[in-house]
Amino acid sequence: EVSPHEPLVVDFGAVRECHDFGLAPVAAELADRDRVTVLGLSRHQEKLLRYFGLDLGAGAGARRAAG
C-alpha cells in the first residue's frame, strides 16, 4: 500500500480493453491522492476520470503521448 501523499503512477498501457463504467471505481480510489499520474488512456477516458473527481493536472495529455 502506498501512502496517499506519495506520488503514484498508474499505467494502463498494457490494458487491451477498458470500459467507461470500470473507470468510476478507479477514480474513487485515486481521488484523494496528492499526486497521480495516469498513462495509456485515451482523451475520452481521461475526461471521464476528471468527471469522476480525479485531478490529472494540465499535463495529462503530454504524459499520455510520451507513454
PDB file of C-alpha atoms in Angstrom:
ATOM      1  CA  GLU A   1       0.000   0.000   0.000  1.00  0.00           C
ATOM      2  CA  VAL A   2       1.277   3.451  -0.968  1.00  0.00           C
ATOM      3  CA  SER A   3       0.667   6.472   1.244  1.00  0.00           C
ATOM      4  CA  PRO A   4      -1.831   8.995  -0.235  1.00  0.00           C
ATOM      5  CA  HIS A   5       0.925  11.613  -0.011  1.00  0.00           C
ATOM      6  CA  GLU A   6       3.407   9.655  -2.149  1.00  0.00           C
ATOM      7  CA  PRO A   7       3.356  10.099  -5.942  1.00  0.00           C
ATOM      8  CA  LEU A   8       1.662   7.242  -7.783  1.00  0.00           C
ATOM      9  CA  VAL A   9       1.857   6.244 -11.455  1.00  0.00           C
ATOM     10  CA  VAL A  10      -0.941   4.092 -12.882  1.00  0.00           C
ATOM     11  CA  ASP A  11      -0.046   2.710 -16.313  1.00  0.00           C
ATOM     12  CA  PHE A  12      -2.909   1.404 -18.457  1.00  0.00           C
ATOM     13  CA  GLY A  13      -0.575   0.917 -21.430  1.00  0.00           C
ATOM     14  CA  ALA A  14      -0.875  -2.879 -21.465  1.00  0.00           C
ATOM     15  CA  VAL A  15      -4.657  -2.884 -20.987  1.00  0.00           C
ATOM     16  CA  ARG A  16      -6.412  -4.173 -24.098  1.00  0.00           C
ATOM     17  CA  GLU A  17      -9.933  -3.090 -23.188  1.00  0.00           C
ATOM     18  CA  CYS A  18     -11.094  -0.523 -20.646  1.00  0.00           C
ATOM     19  CA  HIS A  19     -14.818   0.093 -20.252  1.00  0.00           C
ATOM     20  CA  ASP A  20     -16.010   3.525 -19.175  1.00  0.00           C
ATOM     21  CA  PHE A  21     -18.003   2.185 -16.229  1.00  0.00           C
ATOM     22  CA  GLY A  22     -14.872   0.460 -14.938  1.00  0.00           C
ATOM     23  CA  LEU A  23     -13.110   3.803 -14.500  1.00  0.00           C
ATOM     24  CA  ALA A  24     -15.546   5.050 -11.827  1.00  0.00           C
ATOM     25  CA  PRO A  25     -14.210   2.833  -9.014  1.00  0.00           C
ATOM     26  CA  VAL A  26     -10.626   3.534 -10.123  1.00  0.00           C
ATOM     27  CA  ALA A  27     -11.256   7.282  -9.898  1.00  0.00           C
ATOM     28  CA  ALA A  28     -12.914   6.899  -6.492  1.00  0.00           C
ATOM     29  CA  GLU A  29      -9.861   5.079  -5.132  1.00  0.00           C
ATOM     30  CA  LEU A  30      -7.395   7.614  -6.553  1.00  0.00           C
ATOM     31  CA  ALA A  31      -9.296  10.889  -5.991  1.00  0.00           C
ATOM     32  CA  ASP A  32      -7.885  11.559  -2.504  1.00  0.00           C
ATOM     33  CA  ARG A  33      -4.264  11.140  -3.523  1.00  0.00           C
ATOM     34  CA  ASP A  34      -1.959  14.151  -3.669  1.00  0.00           C
ATOM     35  CA  ARG A  35      -0.174  13.246  -6.935  1.00  0.00           C
ATOM     36  CA  VAL A  36      -1.390  10.746  -9.509  1.00  0.00           C
ATOM     37  CA  THR A  37      -0.008  10.230 -12.994  1.00  0.00           C
ATOM     38  CA  VAL A  38      -2.138   8.145 -15.352  1.00  0.00           C
ATOM     39  CA  LEU A  39      -0.584   6.722 -18.507  1.00  0.00           C
ATOM     40  CA  GLY A  40      -2.015   4.899 -21.516  1.00  0.00           C
ATOM     41  CA  LEU A  41      -5.590   6.216 -21.552  1.00  0.00           C
ATOM     42  CA  SER A  42      -7.447   7.951 -24.354  1.00  0.00           C
ATOM     43  CA  ARG A  43      -8.557  11.566 -24.021  1.00  0.00           C
ATOM     44  CA  HIS A  44     -12.110  10.343 -23.546  1.00  0.00           C
ATOM     45  CA  GLN A  45     -11.052   8.129 -20.644  1.00  0.00           C
ATOM     46  CA  GLU A  46      -9.038  10.952 -19.082  1.00  0.00           C
ATOM     47  CA  LYS A  47     -12.124  13.191 -19.304  1.00  0.00           C
ATOM     48  CA  LEU A  48     -14.158  10.520 -17.536  1.00  0.00           C
ATOM     49  CA  LEU A  49     -11.619  10.310 -14.717  1.00  0.00           C
ATOM     50  CA  ARG A  50     -11.807  14.090 -14.312  1.00  0.00           C
ATOM     51  CA  TYR A  51     -15.609  13.927 -14.327  1.00  0.00           C
ATOM     52  CA  PHE A  52     -15.440  11.312 -11.576  1.00  0.00           C
ATOM     53  CA  GLY A  53     -13.284  13.673  -9.489  1.00  0.00           C
ATOM     54  CA  LEU A  54      -9.697  12.714 -10.261  1.00  0.00           C
ATOM     55  CA  ASP A  55      -7.354  15.684 -10.707  1.00  0.00           C
ATOM     56  CA  LEU A  56      -4.970  14.750 -13.526  1.00  0.00           C
ATOM     57  CA  GLY A  57      -3.471  18.212 -13.818  1.00  0.00           C
ATOM     58  CA  ALA A  58      -2.863  20.131 -17.026  1.00  0.00           C
ATOM     59  CA  GLY A  59      -0.143  17.812 -18.372  1.00  0.00           C
ATOM     60  CA  ALA A  60      -2.140  14.579 -18.703  1.00  0.00           C
ATOM     61  CA  GLY A  61      -2.178  14.701 -22.497  1.00  0.00           C
ATOM     62  CA  ALA A  62       1.585  15.171 -22.669  1.00  0.00           C
ATOM     63  CA  ARG A  63       2.121  12.224 -20.317  1.00  0.00           C
ATOM     64  CA  ARG A  64      -0.214  10.116 -22.451  1.00  0.00           C
ATOM     65  CA  ALA A  65       1.666  10.958 -25.659  1.00  0.00           C
ATOM     66  CA  ALA A  66       5.047  10.211 -24.082  1.00  0.00           C
ATOM     67  CA  GLY A  67       3.880   6.857 -22.648  1.00  0.00           C
TER      68      GLY A  67
END
